[in-house]
PDB file of C-alpha atoms and ligand atoms in Angstrom:
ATOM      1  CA  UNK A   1    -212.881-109.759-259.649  1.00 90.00           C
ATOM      2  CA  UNK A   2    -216.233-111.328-259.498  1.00 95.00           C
ATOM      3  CA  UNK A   3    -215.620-112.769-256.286  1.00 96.00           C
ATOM      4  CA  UNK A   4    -214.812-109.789-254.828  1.00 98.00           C
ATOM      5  CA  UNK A   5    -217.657-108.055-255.922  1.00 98.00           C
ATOM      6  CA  UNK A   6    -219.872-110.858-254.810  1.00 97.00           C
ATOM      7  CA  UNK A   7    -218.514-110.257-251.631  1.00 98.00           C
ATOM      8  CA  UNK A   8    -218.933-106.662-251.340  1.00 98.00           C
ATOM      9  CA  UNK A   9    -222.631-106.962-252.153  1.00 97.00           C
ATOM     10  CA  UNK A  10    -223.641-109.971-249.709  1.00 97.00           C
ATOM     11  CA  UNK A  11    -221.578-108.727-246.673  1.00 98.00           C
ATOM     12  CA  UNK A  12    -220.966-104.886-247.951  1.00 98.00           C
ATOM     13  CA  UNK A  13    -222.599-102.592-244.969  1.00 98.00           C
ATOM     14  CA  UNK A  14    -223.549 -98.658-245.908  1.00 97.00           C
ATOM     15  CA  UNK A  15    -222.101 -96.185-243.286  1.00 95.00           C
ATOM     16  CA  UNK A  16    -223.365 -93.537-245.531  1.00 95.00           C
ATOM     17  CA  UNK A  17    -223.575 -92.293-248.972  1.00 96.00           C
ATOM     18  CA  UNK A  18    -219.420 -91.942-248.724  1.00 96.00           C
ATOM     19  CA  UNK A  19    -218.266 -94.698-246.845  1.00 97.00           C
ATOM     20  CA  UNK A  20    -218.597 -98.308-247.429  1.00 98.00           C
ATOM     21  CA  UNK A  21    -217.543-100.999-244.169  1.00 98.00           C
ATOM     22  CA  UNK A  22    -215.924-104.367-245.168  1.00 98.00           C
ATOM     23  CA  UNK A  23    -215.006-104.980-241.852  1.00 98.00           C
ATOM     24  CA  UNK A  24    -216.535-109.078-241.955  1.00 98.00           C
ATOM     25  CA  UNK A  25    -213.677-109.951-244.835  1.00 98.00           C
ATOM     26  CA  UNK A  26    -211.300-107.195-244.959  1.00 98.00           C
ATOM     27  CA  UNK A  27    -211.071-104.642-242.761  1.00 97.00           C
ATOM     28  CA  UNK A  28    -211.659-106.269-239.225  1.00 97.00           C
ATOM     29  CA  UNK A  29    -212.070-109.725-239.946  1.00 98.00           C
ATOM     30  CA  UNK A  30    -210.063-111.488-242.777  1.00 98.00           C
ATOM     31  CA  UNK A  31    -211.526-113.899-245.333  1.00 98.00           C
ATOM     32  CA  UNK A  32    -208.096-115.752-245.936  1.00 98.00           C
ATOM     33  CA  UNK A  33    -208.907-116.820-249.240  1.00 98.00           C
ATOM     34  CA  UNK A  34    -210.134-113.656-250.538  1.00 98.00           C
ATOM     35  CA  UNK A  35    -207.035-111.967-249.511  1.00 98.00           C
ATOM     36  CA  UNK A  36    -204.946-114.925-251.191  1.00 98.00           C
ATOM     37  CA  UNK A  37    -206.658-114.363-254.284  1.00 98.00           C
ATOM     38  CA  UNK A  38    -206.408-110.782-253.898  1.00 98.00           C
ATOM     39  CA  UNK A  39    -202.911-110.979-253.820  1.00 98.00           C
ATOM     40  CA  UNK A  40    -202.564-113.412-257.046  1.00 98.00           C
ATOM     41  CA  UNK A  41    -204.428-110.593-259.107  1.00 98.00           C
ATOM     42  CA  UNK A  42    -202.620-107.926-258.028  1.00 98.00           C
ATOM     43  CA  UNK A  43    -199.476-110.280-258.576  1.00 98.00           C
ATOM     44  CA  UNK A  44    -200.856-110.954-262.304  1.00 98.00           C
ATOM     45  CA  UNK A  45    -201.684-107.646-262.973  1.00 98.00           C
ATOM     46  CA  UNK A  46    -198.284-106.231-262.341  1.00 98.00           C
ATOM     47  CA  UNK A  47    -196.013-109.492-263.421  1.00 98.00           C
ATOM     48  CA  UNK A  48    -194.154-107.822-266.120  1.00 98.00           C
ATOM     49  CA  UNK A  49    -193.248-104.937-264.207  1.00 98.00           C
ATOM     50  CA  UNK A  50    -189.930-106.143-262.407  1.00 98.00           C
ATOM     51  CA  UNK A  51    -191.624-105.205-258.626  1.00 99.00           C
ATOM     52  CA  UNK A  52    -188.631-105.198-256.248  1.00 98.00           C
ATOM     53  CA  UNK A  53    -190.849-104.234-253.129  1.00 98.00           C
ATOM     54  CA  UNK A  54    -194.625-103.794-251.749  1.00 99.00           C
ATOM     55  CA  UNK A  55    -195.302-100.932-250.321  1.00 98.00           C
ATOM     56  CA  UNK A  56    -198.281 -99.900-247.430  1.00 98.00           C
ATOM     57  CA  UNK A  57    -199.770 -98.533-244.635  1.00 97.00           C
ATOM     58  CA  UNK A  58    -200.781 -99.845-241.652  1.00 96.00           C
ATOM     59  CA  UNK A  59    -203.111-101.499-240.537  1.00 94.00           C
ATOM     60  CA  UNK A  60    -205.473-102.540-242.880  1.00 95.00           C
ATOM     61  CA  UNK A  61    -203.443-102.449-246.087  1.00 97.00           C
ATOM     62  CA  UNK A  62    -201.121-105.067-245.116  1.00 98.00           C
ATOM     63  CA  UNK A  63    -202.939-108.493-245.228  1.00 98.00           C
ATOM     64  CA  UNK A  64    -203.331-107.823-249.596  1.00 98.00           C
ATOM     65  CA  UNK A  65    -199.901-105.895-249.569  1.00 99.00           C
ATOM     66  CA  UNK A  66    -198.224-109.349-247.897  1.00 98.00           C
ATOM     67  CA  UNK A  67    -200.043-111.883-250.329  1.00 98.00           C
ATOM     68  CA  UNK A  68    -199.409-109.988-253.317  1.00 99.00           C
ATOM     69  CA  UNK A  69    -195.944-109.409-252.016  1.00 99.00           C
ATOM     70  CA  UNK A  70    -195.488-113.417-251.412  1.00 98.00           C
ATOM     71  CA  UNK A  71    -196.927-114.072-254.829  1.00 98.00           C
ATOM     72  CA  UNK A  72    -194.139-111.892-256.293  1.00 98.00           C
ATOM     73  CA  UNK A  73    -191.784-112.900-254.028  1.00 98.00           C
ATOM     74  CA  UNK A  74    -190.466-109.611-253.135  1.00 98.00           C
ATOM     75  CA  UNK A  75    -190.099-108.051-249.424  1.00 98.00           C
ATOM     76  CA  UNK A  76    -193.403-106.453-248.466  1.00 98.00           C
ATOM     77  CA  UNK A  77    -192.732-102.884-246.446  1.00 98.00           C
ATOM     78  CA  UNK A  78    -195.899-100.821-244.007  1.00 98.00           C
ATOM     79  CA  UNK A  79    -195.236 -97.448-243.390  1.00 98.00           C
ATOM     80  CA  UNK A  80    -195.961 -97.023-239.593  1.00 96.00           C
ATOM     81  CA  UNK A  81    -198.454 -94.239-238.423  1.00 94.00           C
ATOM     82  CA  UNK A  82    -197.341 -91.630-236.157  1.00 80.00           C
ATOM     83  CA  UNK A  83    -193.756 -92.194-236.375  1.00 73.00           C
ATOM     84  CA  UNK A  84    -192.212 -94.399-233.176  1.00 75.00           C
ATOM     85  CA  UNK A  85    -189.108 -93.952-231.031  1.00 77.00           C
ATOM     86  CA  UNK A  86    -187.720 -97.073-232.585  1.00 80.00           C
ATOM     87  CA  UNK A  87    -187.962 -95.719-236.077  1.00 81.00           C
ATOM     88  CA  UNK A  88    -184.842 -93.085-235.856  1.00 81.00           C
ATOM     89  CA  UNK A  89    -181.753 -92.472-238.639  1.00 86.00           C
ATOM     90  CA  UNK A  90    -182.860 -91.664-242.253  1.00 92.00           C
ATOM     91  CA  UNK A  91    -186.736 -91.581-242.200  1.00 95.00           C
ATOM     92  CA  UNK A  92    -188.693 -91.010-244.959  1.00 97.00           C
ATOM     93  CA  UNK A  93    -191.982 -89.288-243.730  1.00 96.00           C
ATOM     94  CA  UNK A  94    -195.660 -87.952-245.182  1.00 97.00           C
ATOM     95  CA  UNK A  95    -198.735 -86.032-243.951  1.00 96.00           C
ATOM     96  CA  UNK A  96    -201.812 -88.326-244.593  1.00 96.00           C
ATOM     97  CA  UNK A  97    -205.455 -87.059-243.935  1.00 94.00           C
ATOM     98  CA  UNK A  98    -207.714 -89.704-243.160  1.00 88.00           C
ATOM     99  CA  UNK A  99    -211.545 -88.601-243.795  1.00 81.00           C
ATOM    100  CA  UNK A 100    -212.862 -91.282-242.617  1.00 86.00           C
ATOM    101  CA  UNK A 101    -211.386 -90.980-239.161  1.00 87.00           C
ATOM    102  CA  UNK A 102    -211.055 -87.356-239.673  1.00 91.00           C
ATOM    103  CA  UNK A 103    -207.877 -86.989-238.448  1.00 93.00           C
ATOM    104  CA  UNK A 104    -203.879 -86.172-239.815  1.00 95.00           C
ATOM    105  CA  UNK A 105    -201.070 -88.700-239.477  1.00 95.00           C
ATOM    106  CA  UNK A 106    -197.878 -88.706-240.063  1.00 95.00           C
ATOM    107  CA  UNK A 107    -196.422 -91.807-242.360  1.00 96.00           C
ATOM    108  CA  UNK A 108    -193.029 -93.123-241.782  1.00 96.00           C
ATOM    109  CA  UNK A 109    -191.209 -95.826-243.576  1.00 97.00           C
ATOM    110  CA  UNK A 110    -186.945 -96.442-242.797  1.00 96.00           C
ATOM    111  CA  UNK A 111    -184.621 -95.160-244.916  1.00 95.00           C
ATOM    112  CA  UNK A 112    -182.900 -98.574-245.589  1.00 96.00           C
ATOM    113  CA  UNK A 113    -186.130-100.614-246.639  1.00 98.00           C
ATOM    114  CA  UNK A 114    -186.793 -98.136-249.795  1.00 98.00           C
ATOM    115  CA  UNK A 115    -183.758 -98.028-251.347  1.00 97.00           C
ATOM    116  CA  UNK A 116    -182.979 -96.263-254.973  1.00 97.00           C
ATOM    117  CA  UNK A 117    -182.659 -99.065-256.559  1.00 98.00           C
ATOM    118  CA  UNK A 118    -186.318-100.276-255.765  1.00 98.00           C
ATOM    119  CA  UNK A 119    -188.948-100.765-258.092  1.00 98.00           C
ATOM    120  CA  UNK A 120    -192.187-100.241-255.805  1.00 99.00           C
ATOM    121  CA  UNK A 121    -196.187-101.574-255.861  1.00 99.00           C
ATOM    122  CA  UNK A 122    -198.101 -99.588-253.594  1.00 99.00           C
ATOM    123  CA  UNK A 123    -200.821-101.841-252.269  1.00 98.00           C
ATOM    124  CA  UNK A 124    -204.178-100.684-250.287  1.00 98.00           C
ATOM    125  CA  UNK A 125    -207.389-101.588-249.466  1.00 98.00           C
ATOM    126  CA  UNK A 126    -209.196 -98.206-250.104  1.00 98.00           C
ATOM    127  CA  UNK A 127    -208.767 -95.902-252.817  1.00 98.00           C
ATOM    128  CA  UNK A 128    -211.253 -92.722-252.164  1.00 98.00           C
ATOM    129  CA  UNK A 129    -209.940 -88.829-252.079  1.00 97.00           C
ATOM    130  CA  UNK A 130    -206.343 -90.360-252.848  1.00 98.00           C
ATOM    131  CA  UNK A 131    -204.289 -88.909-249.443  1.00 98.00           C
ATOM    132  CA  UNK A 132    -202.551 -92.401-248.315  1.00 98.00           C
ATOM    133  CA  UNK A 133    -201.689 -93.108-251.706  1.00 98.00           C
ATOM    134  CA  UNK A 134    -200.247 -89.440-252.270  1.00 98.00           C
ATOM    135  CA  UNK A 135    -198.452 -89.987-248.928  1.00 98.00           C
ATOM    136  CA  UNK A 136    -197.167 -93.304-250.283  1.00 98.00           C
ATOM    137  CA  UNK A 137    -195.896 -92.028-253.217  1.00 98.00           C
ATOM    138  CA  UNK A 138    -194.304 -88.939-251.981  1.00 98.00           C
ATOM    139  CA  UNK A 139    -192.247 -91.775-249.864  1.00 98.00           C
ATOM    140  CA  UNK A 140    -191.485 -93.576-253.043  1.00 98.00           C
ATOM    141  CA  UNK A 141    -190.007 -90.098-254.546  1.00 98.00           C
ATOM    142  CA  UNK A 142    -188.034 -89.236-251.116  1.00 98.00           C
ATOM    143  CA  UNK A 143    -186.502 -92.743-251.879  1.00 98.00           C
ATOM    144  CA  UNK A 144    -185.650 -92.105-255.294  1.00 98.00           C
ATOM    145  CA  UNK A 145    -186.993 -95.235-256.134  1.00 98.00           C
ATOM    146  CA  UNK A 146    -189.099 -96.154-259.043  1.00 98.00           C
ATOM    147  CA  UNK A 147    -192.615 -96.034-258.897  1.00 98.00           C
ATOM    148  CA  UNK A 148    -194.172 -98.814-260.986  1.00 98.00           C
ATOM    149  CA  UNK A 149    -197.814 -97.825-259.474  1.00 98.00           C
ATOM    150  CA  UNK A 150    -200.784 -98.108-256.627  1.00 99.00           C
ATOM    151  CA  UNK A 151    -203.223-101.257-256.501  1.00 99.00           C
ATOM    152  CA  UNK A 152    -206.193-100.871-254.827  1.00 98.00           C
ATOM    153  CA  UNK A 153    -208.859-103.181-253.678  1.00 98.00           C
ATOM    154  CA  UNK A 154    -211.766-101.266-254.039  1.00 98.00           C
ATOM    155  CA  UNK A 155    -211.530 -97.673-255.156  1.00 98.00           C
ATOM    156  CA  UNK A 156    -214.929 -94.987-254.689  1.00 98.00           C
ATOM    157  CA  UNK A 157    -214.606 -93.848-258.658  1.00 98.00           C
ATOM    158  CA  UNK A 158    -217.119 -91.057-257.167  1.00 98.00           C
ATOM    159  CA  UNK A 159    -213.862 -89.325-254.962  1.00 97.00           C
ATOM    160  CA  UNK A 160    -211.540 -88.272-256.694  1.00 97.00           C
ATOM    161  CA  UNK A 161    -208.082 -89.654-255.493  1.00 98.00           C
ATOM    162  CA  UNK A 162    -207.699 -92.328-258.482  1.00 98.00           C
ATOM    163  CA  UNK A 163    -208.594 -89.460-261.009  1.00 98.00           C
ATOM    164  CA  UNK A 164    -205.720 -87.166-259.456  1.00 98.00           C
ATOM    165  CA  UNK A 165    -203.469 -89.983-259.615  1.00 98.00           C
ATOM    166  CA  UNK A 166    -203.953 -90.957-262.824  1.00 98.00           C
ATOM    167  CA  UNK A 167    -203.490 -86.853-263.826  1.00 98.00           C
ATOM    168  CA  UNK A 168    -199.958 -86.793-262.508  1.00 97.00           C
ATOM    169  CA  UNK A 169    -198.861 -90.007-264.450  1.00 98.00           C
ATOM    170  CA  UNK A 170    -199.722 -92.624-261.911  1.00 98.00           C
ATOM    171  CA  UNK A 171    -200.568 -96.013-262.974  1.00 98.00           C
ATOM    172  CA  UNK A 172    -203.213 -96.917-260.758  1.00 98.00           C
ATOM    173  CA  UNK A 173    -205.164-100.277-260.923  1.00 98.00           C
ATOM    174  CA  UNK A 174    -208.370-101.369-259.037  1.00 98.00           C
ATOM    175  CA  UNK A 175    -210.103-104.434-258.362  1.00 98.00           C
ATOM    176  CA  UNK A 176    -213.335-103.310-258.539  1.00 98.00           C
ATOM    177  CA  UNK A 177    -214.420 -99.754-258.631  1.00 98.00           C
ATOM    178  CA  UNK A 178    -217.769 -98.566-257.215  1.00 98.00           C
ATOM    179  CA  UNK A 179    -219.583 -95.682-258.850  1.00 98.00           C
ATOM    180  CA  UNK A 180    -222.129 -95.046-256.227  1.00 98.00           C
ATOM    181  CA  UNK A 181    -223.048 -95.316-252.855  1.00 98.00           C
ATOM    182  CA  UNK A 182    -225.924 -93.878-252.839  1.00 96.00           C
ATOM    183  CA  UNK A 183    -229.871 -94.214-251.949  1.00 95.00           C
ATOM    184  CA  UNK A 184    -228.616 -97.066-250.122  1.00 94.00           C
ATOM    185  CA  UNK A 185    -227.675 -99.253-253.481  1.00 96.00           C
ATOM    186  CA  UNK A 186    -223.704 -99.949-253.821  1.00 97.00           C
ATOM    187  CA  UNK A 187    -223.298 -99.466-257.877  1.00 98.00           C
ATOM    188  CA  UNK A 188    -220.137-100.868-259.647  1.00 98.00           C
ATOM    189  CA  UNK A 189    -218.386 -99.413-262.675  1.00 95.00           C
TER     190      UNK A 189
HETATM  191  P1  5GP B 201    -207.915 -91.918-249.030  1.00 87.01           P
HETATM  192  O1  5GP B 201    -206.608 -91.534-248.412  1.00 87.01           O
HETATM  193  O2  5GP B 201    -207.791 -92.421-250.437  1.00 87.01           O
HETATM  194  O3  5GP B 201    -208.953 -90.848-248.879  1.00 87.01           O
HETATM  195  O4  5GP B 201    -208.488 -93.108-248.155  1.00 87.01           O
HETATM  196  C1  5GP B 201    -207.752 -94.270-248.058  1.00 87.01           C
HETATM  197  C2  5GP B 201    -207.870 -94.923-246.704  1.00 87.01           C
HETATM  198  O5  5GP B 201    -209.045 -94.540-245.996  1.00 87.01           O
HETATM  199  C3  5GP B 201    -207.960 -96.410-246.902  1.00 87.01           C
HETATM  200  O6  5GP B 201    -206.701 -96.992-246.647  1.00 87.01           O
HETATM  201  C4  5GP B 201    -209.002 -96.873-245.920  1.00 87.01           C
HETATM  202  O7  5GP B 201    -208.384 -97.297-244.722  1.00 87.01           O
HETATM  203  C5  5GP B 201    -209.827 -95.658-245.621  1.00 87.01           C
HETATM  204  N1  5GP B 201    -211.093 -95.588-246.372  1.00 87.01           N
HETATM  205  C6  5GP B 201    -211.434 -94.684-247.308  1.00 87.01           C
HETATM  206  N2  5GP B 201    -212.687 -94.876-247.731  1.00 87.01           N
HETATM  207  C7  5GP B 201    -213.154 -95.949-247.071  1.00 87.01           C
HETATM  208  C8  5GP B 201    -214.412 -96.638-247.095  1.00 87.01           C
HETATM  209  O8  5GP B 201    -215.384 -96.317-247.792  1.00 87.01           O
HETATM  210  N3  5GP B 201    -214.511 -97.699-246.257  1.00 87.01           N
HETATM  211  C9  5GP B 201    -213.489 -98.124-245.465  1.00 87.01           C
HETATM  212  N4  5GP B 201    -213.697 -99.197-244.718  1.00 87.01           N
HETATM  213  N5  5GP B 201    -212.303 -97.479-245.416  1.00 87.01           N
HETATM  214  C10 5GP B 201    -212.131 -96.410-246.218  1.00 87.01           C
END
């Protein structure tokens, strides 16, 4: 996505050689058509594959996760972070590790929006040592339901959660992949 990219490098700001803030159209702020278009290529990408339900995490997933999931016209479902009192009967639950807040979570999605019969698209905005998508998945399994496979905005092809992914079978499909964040220069694939 060349529009994407083009974003990335005019408003892209370095935290370090590991961590990359889009916080002025994705993260914090929301460019509305970027995440509209976001949405349609994630929708194109994965047309043929019957998706039944989007799948995310909160927060930041969930502006891409609902356009793709209104281009597809299927229900679009967050797993909530650190499980609330109103989330109670059959829970499906994972341990995430976020390293860029270095801290642990607990994911939890209701048993009766991931049902066995789903076909799921796990949508973020990050791809980097892979833990929220693992967590995501693992949720996906607990469900029995079919995983047809993780799209990610931008994944850090220098961490290794899309290679890990893509080692245990996962279909996993960026928008643009950066190689390198280093010396200050953001470097796509
Ligand atoms: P992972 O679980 O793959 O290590 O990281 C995924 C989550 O961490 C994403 O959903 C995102 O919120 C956050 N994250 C990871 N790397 C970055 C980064 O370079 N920049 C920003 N803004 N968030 C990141």
């Amino acid at each position: 996505m060349e529009i994407l990219k083009n974003k990335i490098k005019e408003y892209g700001v370095l935290i370090s050689d590991q961590v990359l803030k889009v916080d002025s159209f994705l993260n914090h702020q929301l460019d509305p058509e970027l995440i509209v278009d976001i949405g349609r290529e994630f929708a194109a990408i994965f047309s043929q594959d019957e998706v039944t339900k989007i799948l995310t995490v909160e927060a930041s997933g969930i502006a891409v996760a609902l356009t793709t999931a209104m281009e597809l016209k299927v229900p679009c479902v967050f797993a909530k972070k650190n499980k609330p009192s109103t989330l109670q009967g059959n829970v499906y639950s994972s341990v995430v590790y976020s390293f860029t807040k270095n801290e642990t979570v607990t994911i939890s999605v209701a048993g009766n929006y991931i049902e066995p019969t789903d076909r799921v698209l796990i949508i973020d905005d990050f791809l980097a040592m892979g833990s929220a998508s693992r967590g995501l998945v693992d949720i996906v399994k607990q469900a029995d339901a079919a995983l047809v496979g993780v799209g990610v905005v931008i994944e850090k092809g220098f961490q290794q959660g899309g290679q890990e992914l893509r080692s245990a079978g996962v279909r996993v499909e960026p928008l643009v992949t950066i190689k390198s964040l280093s010396e200050g220069i953001i470097e796509f694939e």
